[in-house]
mmCIF file of C-alpha atoms and ligand atoms in Angstrom:
data_model
loop_
_atom_site.group_PDB
_atom_site.id
_atom_site.type_symbol
_atom_site.label_atom_id
_atom_site.label_comp_id
_atom_site.label_asym_id
_atom_site.label_seq_id
_atom_site.Cartn_x
_atom_site.Cartn_y
_atom_site.Cartn_z
ATOM 1 C CA UNK A 1 -7.933 23.802 28.906
ATOM 2 C CA UNK A 2 -8.911 20.856 27.734
ATOM 3 C CA UNK A 3 -11.087 19.380 30.095
ATOM 4 C CA UNK A 4 -12.915 16.349 29.096
ATOM 5 C CA UNK A 5 -13.068 13.283 26.347
ATOM 6 C CA UNK A 6 -15.912 15.806 24.050
ATOM 7 C CA UNK A 7 -13.970 19.258 24.435
ATOM 8 C CA UNK A 8 -11.102 17.517 22.545
ATOM 9 C CA UNK A 9 -13.363 16.787 19.385
ATOM 10 C CA UNK A 10 -14.885 19.594 19.310
ATOM 11 C CA UNK A 11 -12.181 21.444 19.467
ATOM 12 C CA UNK A 12 -10.643 19.892 16.712
ATOM 13 C CA UNK A 13 -13.525 19.732 14.893
ATOM 14 C CA UNK A 14 -14.130 23.065 15.681
ATOM 15 C CA UNK A 15 -11.026 24.268 14.308
ATOM 16 C CA UNK A 16 -8.921 21.596 11.924
ATOM 17 C CA UNK A 17 -9.166 22.596 8.732
ATOM 18 C CA UNK A 18 -12.015 19.444 7.706
ATOM 19 C CA UNK A 19 -9.057 17.920 5.616
ATOM 20 C CA UNK A 20 -8.940 14.887 7.291
ATOM 21 C CA UNK A 21 -11.742 12.329 8.035
ATOM 22 C CA UNK A 22 -10.980 11.424 11.702
ATOM 23 C CA UNK A 23 -11.758 7.939 14.064
ATOM 24 C CA UNK A 24 -13.361 8.714 17.131
ATOM 25 C CA UNK A 25 -10.886 8.375 19.469
ATOM 26 C CA UNK A 26 -7.756 10.432 20.359
ATOM 27 C CA UNK A 27 -4.291 9.295 21.345
ATOM 28 C CA UNK A 28 -2.771 10.353 24.145
ATOM 29 C CA UNK A 29 0.304 8.585 24.578
ATOM 30 C CA UNK A 30 2.644 5.641 22.824
ATOM 31 C CA UNK A 31 5.850 3.417 23.509
ATOM 32 C CA UNK A 32 7.075 1.602 21.499
ATOM 33 C CA UNK A 33 4.272 -0.414 19.536
ATOM 34 C CA UNK A 34 1.441 0.456 22.495
ATOM 35 C CA UNK A 35 -1.000 3.690 21.904
ATOM 36 C CA UNK A 36 -2.996 4.503 24.096
ATOM 37 C CA UNK A 37 -6.320 6.955 24.021
ATOM 38 C CA UNK A 38 -7.930 9.734 27.160
ATOM 39 C CA UNK A 39 -9.886 6.898 28.572
ATOM 40 C CA UNK A 40 -6.767 4.616 28.571
ATOM 41 C CA UNK A 41 -7.630 2.283 26.366
ATOM 42 C CA UNK A 42 -4.860 0.596 25.181
ATOM 43 C CA UNK A 43 -3.994 -0.888 21.379
ATOM 44 C CA UNK A 44 -1.537 -2.500 19.777
ATOM 45 C CA UNK A 45 -0.291 -0.301 16.543
ATOM 46 C CA UNK A 46 -0.705 -1.465 12.961
ATOM 47 C CA UNK A 47 -0.915 2.221 11.483
ATOM 48 C CA UNK A 48 2.868 2.889 13.172
ATOM 49 C CA UNK A 49 2.445 6.377 12.824
ATOM 50 C CA UNK A 50 1.343 5.758 8.753
ATOM 51 C CA UNK A 51 5.222 4.697 8.420
ATOM 52 C CA UNK A 52 6.235 7.456 10.234
ATOM 53 C CA UNK A 53 6.979 4.866 13.374
ATOM 54 C CA UNK A 54 9.368 1.979 11.883
ATOM 55 C CA UNK A 55 10.599 2.468 15.683
ATOM 56 C CA UNK A 56 8.019 3.135 17.439
ATOM 57 C CA UNK A 57 7.221 5.579 19.341
ATOM 58 C CA UNK A 58 8.853 7.148 21.770
ATOM 59 C CA UNK A 59 11.965 5.588 20.867
ATOM 60 C CA UNK A 60 14.401 5.962 23.883
ATOM 61 C CA UNK A 61 17.708 6.546 21.655
ATOM 62 C CA UNK A 62 15.800 9.324 19.810
ATOM 63 C CA UNK A 63 13.615 10.461 22.803
ATOM 64 C CA UNK A 64 17.510 10.863 24.393
ATOM 65 C CA UNK A 65 19.006 11.924 21.053
ATOM 66 C CA UNK A 66 16.290 14.880 21.103
ATOM 67 C CA UNK A 67 16.679 15.541 24.271
ATOM 68 C CA UNK A 68 20.589 16.180 23.799
ATOM 69 C CA UNK A 69 20.069 18.444 20.506
ATOM 70 C CA UNK A 70 17.061 20.286 21.925
ATOM 71 C CA UNK A 71 19.705 21.843 24.408
ATOM 72 C CA UNK A 72 22.180 22.281 21.932
ATOM 73 C CA UNK A 73 20.434 23.375 19.034
ATOM 74 C CA UNK A 74 17.619 23.222 17.393
ATOM 75 C CA UNK A 75 17.691 24.935 14.165
ATOM 76 C CA UNK A 76 20.225 26.472 11.899
ATOM 77 C CA UNK A 77 19.921 27.086 8.197
ATOM 78 C CA UNK A 78 22.393 25.301 5.445
ATOM 79 C CA UNK A 79 23.501 28.824 5.547
ATOM 80 C CA UNK A 80 26.266 27.729 7.971
ATOM 81 C CA UNK A 81 28.486 24.356 8.550
ATOM 82 C CA UNK A 82 26.909 22.267 11.587
ATOM 83 C CA UNK A 83 28.101 19.260 12.818
ATOM 84 C CA UNK A 84 25.228 16.619 13.103
ATOM 85 C CA UNK A 85 24.250 17.897 9.641
ATOM 86 C CA UNK A 86 27.368 16.884 8.918
ATOM 87 C CA UNK A 87 27.767 13.638 10.155
ATOM 88 C CA UNK A 88 23.678 12.500 8.938
ATOM 89 C CA UNK A 89 24.690 13.121 5.943
ATOM 90 C CA UNK A 90 27.512 10.691 5.673
ATOM 91 C CA UNK A 91 25.981 8.127 7.469
ATOM 92 C CA UNK A 92 23.066 8.284 5.109
ATOM 93 C CA UNK A 93 24.949 8.680 2.402
ATOM 94 C CA UNK A 94 26.746 5.612 3.505
ATOM 95 C CA UNK A 95 23.989 3.414 4.465
ATOM 96 C CA UNK A 96 22.252 4.435 0.949
ATOM 97 C CA UNK A 97 25.648 4.189 -0.861
ATOM 98 C CA UNK A 98 25.039 7.331 -2.961
ATOM 99 C CA UNK A 99 26.681 10.440 -2.712
ATOM 100 C CA UNK A 100 25.607 12.544 -1.831
ATOM 101 C CA UNK A 101 22.087 14.506 -0.375
ATOM 102 C CA UNK A 102 19.132 17.218 0.217
ATOM 103 C CA UNK A 103 17.460 17.469 3.212
ATOM 104 C CA UNK A 104 13.848 18.879 3.940
ATOM 105 C CA UNK A 105 11.011 17.614 5.865
ATOM 106 C CA UNK A 106 8.378 16.094 4.526
ATOM 107 C CA UNK A 107 7.941 13.109 1.625
ATOM 108 C CA UNK A 108 5.986 15.381 -0.374
ATOM 109 C CA UNK A 109 8.900 17.857 -0.597
ATOM 110 C CA UNK A 110 10.966 15.248 -0.961
ATOM 111 C CA UNK A 111 9.844 14.004 -4.152
ATOM 112 C CA UNK A 112 9.114 18.120 -5.394
ATOM 113 C CA UNK A 113 12.903 18.158 -5.505
ATOM 114 C CA UNK A 114 13.315 15.112 -6.592
ATOM 115 C CA UNK A 115 11.251 15.572 -10.098
ATOM 116 C CA UNK A 116 13.010 19.622 -9.642
ATOM 117 C CA UNK A 117 16.798 18.320 -9.893
ATOM 118 C CA UNK A 118 15.643 15.816 -12.251
ATOM 119 C CA UNK A 119 14.291 18.978 -15.056
ATOM 120 C CA UNK A 120 17.410 21.038 -14.186
ATOM 121 C CA UNK A 121 19.441 17.843 -14.404
ATOM 122 C CA UNK A 122 18.100 17.247 -18.025
ATOM 123 C CA UNK A 123 16.957 19.814 -19.674
ATOM 124 C CA UNK A 124 14.541 17.774 -20.198
ATOM 125 C CA UNK A 125 10.318 18.596 -18.483
ATOM 126 C CA UNK A 126 8.717 14.741 -19.211
ATOM 127 C CA UNK A 127 7.700 12.561 -15.645
ATOM 128 C CA UNK A 128 7.368 9.062 -16.577
ATOM 129 C CA UNK A 129 4.670 8.151 -12.976
ATOM 130 C CA UNK A 130 2.196 5.315 -11.991
ATOM 131 C CA UNK A 131 -1.158 3.806 -12.403
ATOM 132 C CA UNK A 132 -2.288 3.418 -8.268
ATOM 133 C CA UNK A 133 1.071 5.843 -7.338
ATOM 134 C CA UNK A 134 1.332 7.752 -4.410
ATOM 135 C CA UNK A 135 4.100 10.478 -4.086
ATOM 136 C CA UNK A 136 2.296 13.063 -2.212
ATOM 137 C CA UNK A 137 -0.146 16.425 -2.435
ATOM 138 C CA UNK A 138 2.439 19.765 -3.783
ATOM 139 C CA UNK A 139 2.053 20.385 -7.379
ATOM 140 C CA UNK A 140 4.477 18.694 -8.291
ATOM 141 C CA UNK A 141 4.609 15.598 -5.982
ATOM 142 C CA UNK A 142 0.504 15.366 -6.680
ATOM 143 C CA UNK A 143 0.250 15.949 -10.448
ATOM 144 C CA UNK A 144 2.844 12.347 -10.555
ATOM 145 C CA UNK A 145 0.289 10.353 -8.378
ATOM 146 C CA UNK A 146 -2.134 8.659 -9.484
ATOM 147 C CA UNK A 147 -5.546 8.818 -7.438
ATOM 148 C CA UNK A 148 -7.993 11.533 -8.965
ATOM 149 C CA UNK A 149 -9.235 11.964 -6.265
ATOM 150 C CA UNK A 150 -6.488 13.900 -4.932
ATOM 151 C CA UNK A 151 -5.296 15.184 -8.335
ATOM 152 C CA UNK A 152 -8.822 16.371 -10.674
ATOM 153 C CA UNK A 153 -10.048 19.303 -7.805
ATOM 154 C CA UNK A 154 -6.309 21.226 -8.564
ATOM 155 C CA UNK A 155 -6.635 21.298 -12.146
ATOM 156 C CA UNK A 156 -4.148 22.248 -14.105
ATOM 157 C CA UNK A 157 -1.138 20.814 -12.739
ATOM 158 C CA UNK A 158 1.814 20.192 -13.673
ATOM 159 C CA UNK A 159 2.173 19.683 -17.447
ATOM 160 C CA UNK A 160 3.892 16.369 -19.233
ATOM 161 C CA UNK A 161 3.252 13.796 -16.317
ATOM 162 C CA UNK A 162 1.849 10.360 -17.943
ATOM 163 C CA UNK A 163 0.872 7.595 -16.002
ATOM 164 C CA UNK A 164 1.029 4.047 -16.955
ATOM 165 C CA UNK A 165 0.748 0.987 -15.549
ATOM 166 C CA UNK A 166 2.662 -0.562 -12.731
ATOM 167 C CA UNK A 167 4.783 -3.943 -13.489
ATOM 168 C CA UNK A 168 4.078 -3.792 -17.037
ATOM 169 C CA UNK A 169 7.120 -2.956 -18.781
ATOM 170 C CA UNK A 170 6.640 -2.914 -21.807
ATOM 171 C CA UNK A 171 3.656 -0.086 -21.074
ATOM 172 C CA UNK A 172 6.982 1.822 -19.994
ATOM 173 C CA UNK A 173 9.282 1.241 -22.828
ATOM 174 C CA UNK A 174 6.310 2.600 -25.623
ATOM 175 C CA UNK A 175 5.830 6.013 -22.814
ATOM 176 C CA UNK A 176 9.356 6.604 -22.451
ATOM 177 C CA UNK A 177 10.530 9.496 -25.346
ATOM 178 C CA UNK A 178 13.532 12.408 -25.935
ATOM 179 C CA UNK A 179 12.097 14.668 -23.242
ATOM 180 C CA UNK A 180 11.307 11.915 -20.464
ATOM 181 C CA UNK A 181 13.348 13.765 -18.070
ATOM 182 C CA UNK A 182 12.541 10.260 -14.820
ATOM 183 C CA UNK A 183 10.216 7.769 -14.079
ATOM 184 C CA UNK A 184 9.778 8.237 -9.906
ATOM 185 C CA UNK A 185 8.240 4.611 -9.174
ATOM 186 C CA UNK A 186 6.780 3.021 -5.564
ATOM 187 C CA UNK A 187 9.175 -0.271 -4.657
ATOM 188 C CA UNK A 188 6.003 -1.393 -2.982
ATOM 189 C CA UNK A 189 3.068 0.593 -3.905
ATOM 190 C CA UNK A 190 1.106 1.698 -0.437
ATOM 191 C CA UNK A 191 -1.587 3.862 -0.590
ATOM 192 C CA UNK A 192 -2.012 3.173 -3.918
ATOM 193 C CA UNK A 193 -3.043 -0.994 -1.699
ATOM 194 C CA UNK A 194 0.230 -2.983 -1.455
ATOM 195 C CA UNK A 195 1.723 -4.321 -4.591
ATOM 196 C CA UNK A 196 4.808 -5.417 -4.358
ATOM 197 C CA UNK A 197 7.312 -4.822 -7.458
ATOM 198 C CA UNK A 198 7.939 -8.294 -9.583
ATOM 199 C CA UNK A 199 11.041 -10.057 -9.307
ATOM 200 C CA UNK A 200 12.953 -8.224 -11.929
ATOM 201 C CA UNK A 201 10.421 -5.900 -12.701
ATOM 202 C CA UNK A 202 12.766 -2.917 -11.488
ATOM 203 C CA UNK A 203 16.259 -3.926 -12.897
ATOM 204 C CA UNK A 204 14.157 -3.300 -16.129
ATOM 205 C CA UNK A 205 12.705 0.000 -15.499
ATOM 206 C CA UNK A 206 16.753 0.795 -14.499
ATOM 207 C CA UNK A 207 17.789 -0.221 -17.748
ATOM 208 C CA UNK A 208 14.833 1.307 -19.733
ATOM 209 C CA UNK A 209 15.904 4.702 -18.264
ATOM 210 C CA UNK A 210 19.482 4.208 -18.678
ATOM 211 C CA UNK A 211 18.893 3.543 -22.865
ATOM 212 C CA UNK A 212 16.613 6.842 -22.711
ATOM 213 C CA UNK A 213 18.852 9.349 -20.715
ATOM 214 C CA UNK A 214 15.876 9.126 -18.157
ATOM 215 C CA UNK A 215 16.371 9.122 -14.379
ATOM 216 C CA UNK A 216 15.558 6.783 -12.140
ATOM 217 C CA UNK A 217 13.613 8.867 -9.591
ATOM 218 C CA UNK A 218 13.038 5.648 -6.904
ATOM 219 C CA UNK A 219 10.155 7.062 -3.901
ATOM 220 C CA UNK A 220 11.056 5.021 -0.499
ATOM 221 C CA UNK A 221 9.127 7.796 1.606
ATOM 222 C CA UNK A 222 7.119 4.288 2.359
ATOM 223 C CA UNK A 223 9.363 1.030 2.139
ATOM 224 C CA UNK A 224 12.602 2.726 3.626
ATOM 225 C CA UNK A 225 14.034 2.210 7.090
ATOM 226 C CA UNK A 226 13.902 -1.152 7.247
ATOM 227 C CA UNK A 227 9.810 -1.518 6.903
ATOM 228 C CA UNK A 228 9.906 -3.955 3.714
ATOM 229 C CA UNK A 229 13.259 -6.192 5.349
ATOM 230 C CA UNK A 230 15.255 -4.080 4.035
ATOM 231 C CA UNK A 231 17.088 -0.981 5.204
ATOM 232 C CA UNK A 232 16.065 0.256 1.611
ATOM 233 C CA UNK A 233 13.606 -1.726 -0.272
ATOM 234 C CA UNK A 234 15.536 -1.423 -3.474
ATOM 235 C CA UNK A 235 18.297 -3.099 -2.404
ATOM 236 C CA UNK A 236 16.603 -6.423 -2.285
ATOM 237 C CA UNK A 237 16.019 -5.818 -6.050
ATOM 238 C CA UNK A 238 20.329 -5.119 -7.167
ATOM 239 C CA UNK A 239 19.250 -1.346 -8.098
ATOM 240 C CA UNK A 240 20.992 1.597 -8.178
ATOM 241 C CA UNK A 241 18.212 4.464 -8.396
ATOM 242 C CA UNK A 242 19.432 7.829 -9.507
ATOM 243 C CA UNK A 243 17.476 9.634 -7.157
ATOM 244 C CA UNK A 244 16.136 7.722 -4.018
ATOM 245 C CA UNK A 245 12.893 9.588 -1.443
ATOM 246 C CA UNK A 246 13.028 8.487 2.487
ATOM 247 C CA UNK A 247 10.888 10.822 4.920
ATOM 248 C CA UNK A 248 8.356 9.151 7.415
ATOM 249 C CA UNK A 249 10.232 6.677 9.314
ATOM 250 C CA UNK A 250 13.839 8.646 8.947
ATOM 251 C CA UNK A 251 14.051 11.077 12.143
ATOM 252 C CA UNK A 252 11.812 8.564 14.403
ATOM 253 C CA UNK A 253 8.842 10.490 14.372
ATOM 254 C CA UNK A 254 10.177 13.982 14.234
ATOM 255 C CA UNK A 255 9.362 15.464 10.317
ATOM 256 C CA UNK A 256 12.507 15.022 8.017
ATOM 257 C CA UNK A 257 12.677 13.837 3.915
ATOM 258 C CA UNK A 258 15.643 13.558 2.104
ATOM 259 C CA UNK A 259 16.402 13.220 -1.540
ATOM 260 C CA UNK A 260 19.317 11.605 -2.386
ATOM 261 C CA UNK A 261 21.571 11.460 -5.169
ATOM 262 C CA UNK A 262 24.095 9.883 -6.685
ATOM 263 C CA UNK A 263 26.784 9.520 -9.141
ATOM 264 C CA UNK A 264 24.641 10.669 -12.263
ATOM 265 C CA UNK A 265 22.937 13.389 -10.853
ATOM 266 C CA UNK A 266 25.819 15.141 -9.845
ATOM 267 C CA UNK A 267 25.632 18.429 -7.061
ATOM 268 C CA UNK A 268 23.593 20.969 -7.734
ATOM 269 C CA UNK A 269 24.533 24.097 -8.620
ATOM 270 C CA UNK A 270 24.251 26.514 -5.922
ATOM 271 C CA UNK A 271 20.879 28.671 -5.178
ATOM 272 C CA UNK A 272 18.860 26.056 -7.408
ATOM 273 C CA UNK A 273 16.733 24.110 -4.492
ATOM 274 C CA UNK A 274 16.701 24.771 -0.138
ATOM 275 C CA UNK A 275 14.314 24.520 2.883
ATOM 276 C CA UNK A 276 14.543 26.749 5.968
ATOM 277 C CA UNK A 277 14.577 23.920 8.084
ATOM 278 C CA UNK A 278 15.936 21.356 5.528
ATOM 279 C CA UNK A 279 19.045 19.897 7.879
ATOM 280 C CA UNK A 280 17.999 21.091 11.016
ATOM 281 C CA UNK A 281 20.344 19.863 14.182
ATOM 282 C CA UNK A 282 17.077 18.226 15.564
ATOM 283 C CA UNK A 283 16.304 16.396 13.103
ATOM 284 C CA UNK A 284 19.888 15.383 11.950
ATOM 285 C CA UNK A 285 20.195 14.312 16.080
ATOM 286 C CA UNK A 286 16.902 11.762 16.048
ATOM 287 C CA UNK A 287 18.420 10.546 11.882
ATOM 288 C CA UNK A 288 21.364 9.672 13.650
ATOM 289 C CA UNK A 289 19.870 7.857 16.381
ATOM 290 C CA UNK A 290 17.348 6.033 13.956
ATOM 291 C CA UNK A 291 20.034 4.925 11.900
ATOM 292 C CA UNK A 292 22.261 3.271 14.856
ATOM 293 C CA UNK A 293 19.585 1.327 15.813
ATOM 294 C CA UNK A 294 18.800 0.462 12.531
ATOM 295 C CA UNK A 295 22.301 -0.412 11.481
ATOM 296 C CA UNK A 296 24.052 -1.177 14.379
ATOM 297 C CA UNK A 297 22.121 -2.630 15.995
ATOM 298 C CA UNK A 298 19.283 -2.426 19.016
ATOM 299 C CA UNK A 299 18.323 -4.133 21.910
ATOM 300 C CA UNK A 300 15.330 -5.294 23.541
ATOM 301 C CA UNK A 301 13.559 -8.820 24.551
ATOM 302 C CA UNK A 302 12.272 -9.517 21.306
ATOM 303 C CA UNK A 303 15.029 -8.741 19.354
ATOM 304 C CA UNK A 304 17.506 -11.400 18.039
ATOM 305 C CA UNK A 305 20.812 -11.522 19.393
ATOM 306 C CA UNK A 306 22.459 -10.191 16.365
ATOM 307 C CA UNK A 307 19.925 -6.583 17.142
ATOM 308 C CA UNK A 308 19.580 -6.439 14.377
ATOM 309 C CA UNK A 309 15.419 -5.462 13.728
ATOM 310 C CA UNK A 310 15.550 -5.438 9.706
ATOM 311 C CA UNK A 311 16.148 -9.224 9.562
ATOM 312 C CA UNK A 312 13.184 -9.629 12.580
ATOM 313 C CA UNK A 313 10.753 -7.904 10.232
ATOM 314 C CA UNK A 314 11.520 -10.088 6.807
ATOM 315 C CA UNK A 315 11.206 -13.166 8.598
ATOM 316 C CA UNK A 316 8.253 -12.451 10.539
ATOM 317 C CA UNK A 317 7.117 -10.357 8.110
ATOM 318 C CA UNK A 318 7.144 -13.027 5.701
ATOM 319 C CA UNK A 319 5.440 -15.615 9.033
ATOM 320 C CA UNK A 320 2.894 -13.446 8.691
ATOM 321 C CA UNK A 321 1.979 -13.044 5.513
ATOM 322 C CA UNK A 322 1.930 -17.434 5.274
ATOM 323 C CA UNK A 323 0.412 -17.071 7.680
ATOM 324 C CA UNK A 324 -2.788 -15.220 6.715
ATOM 325 C CA UNK A 325 -2.708 -16.564 3.271
ATOM 326 C CA UNK A 326 -2.916 -20.318 4.950
ATOM 327 C CA UNK A 327 -5.741 -19.101 7.872
ATOM 328 C CA UNK A 328 -7.893 -16.270 6.068
ATOM 329 C CA UNK A 329 -11.582 -16.899 4.457
ATOM 330 C CA UNK A 330 -11.292 -17.090 0.582
ATOM 331 C CA UNK A 331 -15.324 -15.834 1.133
ATOM 332 C CA UNK A 332 -13.550 -12.461 3.163
ATOM 333 C CA UNK A 333 -9.972 -11.968 1.471
ATOM 334 C CA UNK A 334 -9.232 -11.774 -1.916
ATOM 335 C CA UNK A 335 -5.579 -11.231 -1.806
ATOM 336 C CA UNK A 336 -2.796 -11.293 0.668
ATOM 337 C CA UNK A 337 0.544 -9.124 -0.705
ATOM 338 C CA UNK A 338 3.378 -7.653 0.905
ATOM 339 C CA UNK A 339 7.229 -7.601 2.166
ATOM 340 C CA UNK A 340 7.943 -7.269 5.479
ATOM 341 C CA UNK A 341 6.506 -4.948 8.361
ATOM 342 C CA UNK A 342 4.598 -3.559 5.175
ATOM 343 C CA UNK A 343 1.307 -5.992 4.724
ATOM 344 C CA UNK A 344 -1.393 -5.084 2.901
ATOM 345 C CA UNK A 345 -5.183 -7.914 2.948
ATOM 346 C CA UNK A 346 -7.367 -7.288 -0.206
ATOM 347 C CA UNK A 347 -10.954 -8.149 0.821
ATOM 348 C CA UNK A 348 -13.780 -8.909 -0.809
ATOM 349 C CA UNK A 349 -15.459 -6.033 1.229
ATOM 350 C CA UNK A 350 -14.983 -2.219 2.532
ATOM 351 C CA UNK A 351 -12.181 -1.858 4.983
ATOM 352 C CA UNK A 352 -14.076 0.522 6.523
ATOM 353 C CA UNK A 353 -16.351 -1.547 8.896
ATOM 354 C CA UNK A 354 -12.986 -4.073 9.909
ATOM 355 C CA UNK A 355 -10.561 -0.676 11.103
ATOM 356 C CA UNK A 356 -13.480 0.198 13.703
ATOM 357 C CA UNK A 357 -14.150 -3.645 14.387
ATOM 358 C CA UNK A 358 -10.454 -3.815 15.174
ATOM 359 C CA UNK A 359 -10.194 -0.648 16.868
ATOM 360 C CA UNK A 360 -13.147 -2.264 18.855
ATOM 361 C CA UNK A 361 -10.790 -5.334 19.924
ATOM 362 C CA UNK A 362 -8.052 -2.716 20.560
ATOM 363 C CA UNK A 363 -5.706 -3.244 17.426
ATOM 364 C CA UNK A 364 -5.692 -0.092 15.011
ATOM 365 C CA UNK A 365 -4.841 -0.283 11.163
ATOM 366 C CA UNK A 366 -4.567 1.478 7.808
ATOM 367 C CA UNK A 367 -6.662 1.466 4.770
ATOM 368 C CA UNK A 368 -4.859 1.464 1.548
ATOM 369 C CA UNK A 369 -7.790 2.717 -1.107
ATOM 370 C CA UNK A 370 -11.005 1.634 0.106
ATOM 371 C CA UNK A 371 -11.229 -2.281 0.148
ATOM 372 C CA UNK A 372 -7.514 -3.160 0.897
ATOM 373 C CA UNK A 373 -6.129 -3.311 5.031
ATOM 374 C CA UNK A 374 -2.649 -2.041 5.069
ATOM 375 C CA UNK A 375 -0.693 -3.075 8.347
ATOM 376 C CA UNK A 376 2.374 -1.406 8.884
ATOM 377 C CA UNK A 377 3.366 -2.457 12.559
ATOM 378 C CA UNK A 378 6.135 -1.119 14.127
ATOM 379 C CA UNK A 379 8.838 -3.058 13.864
ATOM 380 C CA UNK A 380 10.192 -3.245 17.955
ATOM 381 C CA UNK A 381 6.545 -4.726 18.143
ATOM 382 C CA UNK A 382 6.929 -7.622 20.281
ATOM 383 C CA UNK A 383 6.060 -11.188 19.116
ATOM 384 C CA UNK A 384 3.154 -11.884 21.566
ATOM 385 C CA UNK A 385 1.629 -8.626 19.838
ATOM 386 C CA UNK A 386 2.178 -8.961 16.746
ATOM 387 C CA UNK A 387 0.162 -12.616 16.696
ATOM 388 C CA UNK A 388 -1.760 -11.119 19.148
ATOM 389 C CA UNK A 389 -2.883 -8.505 16.246
ATOM 390 C CA UNK A 390 -2.935 -11.701 13.706
ATOM 391 C CA UNK A 391 -5.415 -13.372 15.698
ATOM 392 C CA UNK A 392 -7.355 -9.968 16.418
ATOM 393 C CA UNK A 393 -7.402 -9.543 12.191
ATOM 394 C CA UNK A 394 -8.279 -13.201 11.659
ATOM 395 C CA UNK A 395 -11.048 -13.647 13.432
ATOM 396 C CA UNK A 396 -12.605 -10.533 12.705
ATOM 397 C CA UNK A 397 -12.255 -10.579 9.098
ATOM 398 C CA UNK A 398 -13.274 -14.556 9.067
ATOM 399 C CA UNK A 399 -16.533 -13.712 10.526
ATOM 400 C CA UNK A 400 -17.172 -10.827 8.430
ATOM 401 C CA UNK A 401 -18.393 -11.913 5.143
HETATM 402 C C1 PLP B 1 3.728 8.861 2.892
HETATM 403 C C2 PLP B 1 3.844 9.672 1.357
HETATM 404 C C3 PLP B 1 4.275 9.895 0.299
HETATM 405 C C4 PLP B 1 4.394 12.065 1.041
HETATM 406 O O1 PLP B 1 4.554 11.872 2.645
HETATM 407 P P1 PLP B 1 4.264 13.582 2.816
HETATM 408 O O2 PLP B 1 5.306 13.332 4.100
HETATM 409 O O3 PLP B 1 3.819 12.815 3.907
HETATM 410 O O4 PLP B 1 4.216 13.924 2.432
HETATM 411 C C5 PLP B 1 4.983 10.354 -0.820
HETATM 412 N N1 PLP B 1 5.625 8.884 -0.728
HETATM 413 C C6 PLP B 1 5.037 7.814 -0.590
HETATM 414 C C7 PLP B 1 5.697 6.270 -1.106
HETATM 415 C C8 PLP B 1 4.293 7.914 0.384
HETATM 416 O O5 PLP B 1 4.352 6.385 1.386
#
């Protein structure tokens, strides 16, 4: 039995892979946008499960869905039809405005599938990704990821992957050729420092892809499901991906990923891809609850009268961004960027000591690279908690450098 605080961290340090740099707290419980450690301290959560908790922790609708579904059927490979999966796929395709979906279990798997589908359907091999882009850690998705520290120890990766500067349409035009199967791109680069696409950029990327017979893969693993103030961030830009990859928040914290497949791609030939856990009824049940909560309407003291968490994130997120721009000291901060509840503050110094200082004051936040503070609060965070976190962040940064 684990009976003391020290035992938990000792045990983890002894037996876990070592691949993660862990913070010195043990989280034991969560509700909405609050997390508690094993000493009973409460934190305002601006980590949001690293993007997997858009609906907050232990959301009652998700809890109800997985409780009900776990008594009915948990696992069911796609050898068989299943009513929860059928309903979920139909609902997901409807809100994403795309005809088909391949279901899997994580973001990297979704991108892996999208890259395979692009090669299969175009008969080409080349992939163009972007500098600062992040698409996951498995060999294919990793090849499209930019960060050299993630990529270089594992070379050789898949061939014919090139990286072009983000928000630079001329460099993309130069890089496209007759062997380019796909362009893979985020709407707001998340891990790479919270860099949104400039207005018109994604539309121009789409046009170039169409002209070149190249498929457009939009990676919304982090930006999807309301995070940026739109159900899917690309909907703001008025573009239509050929392949749309999603994961993180899609099933309320239960592992799940998907590739939405557009008209230009069409149906996959049988046997060309697969996943044992993909489309399992537990995740599909949770996914249905999430879609209902985000699109039909939520309830609660801080939810607007129309029940729309996404509109709230769009408007309140912009207010927070504007507030930071007006109130953060130029001595501490270079730039504030973001859309909705996806906010990045580029610092003049290192982010690590800031994260620690915030944690000591009861706010948990994320980095995005060495000098960007990233905030991904759950969309259900109360107005009070959000502004309290903003005040603590402001005081911490303005006194820091
Ligand atoms: C997190 C993330 C991934 C990888 O998702 P995992 O579920 O961790 O494999 C891929 N793309 C983007 C944009 C992400 O933010």
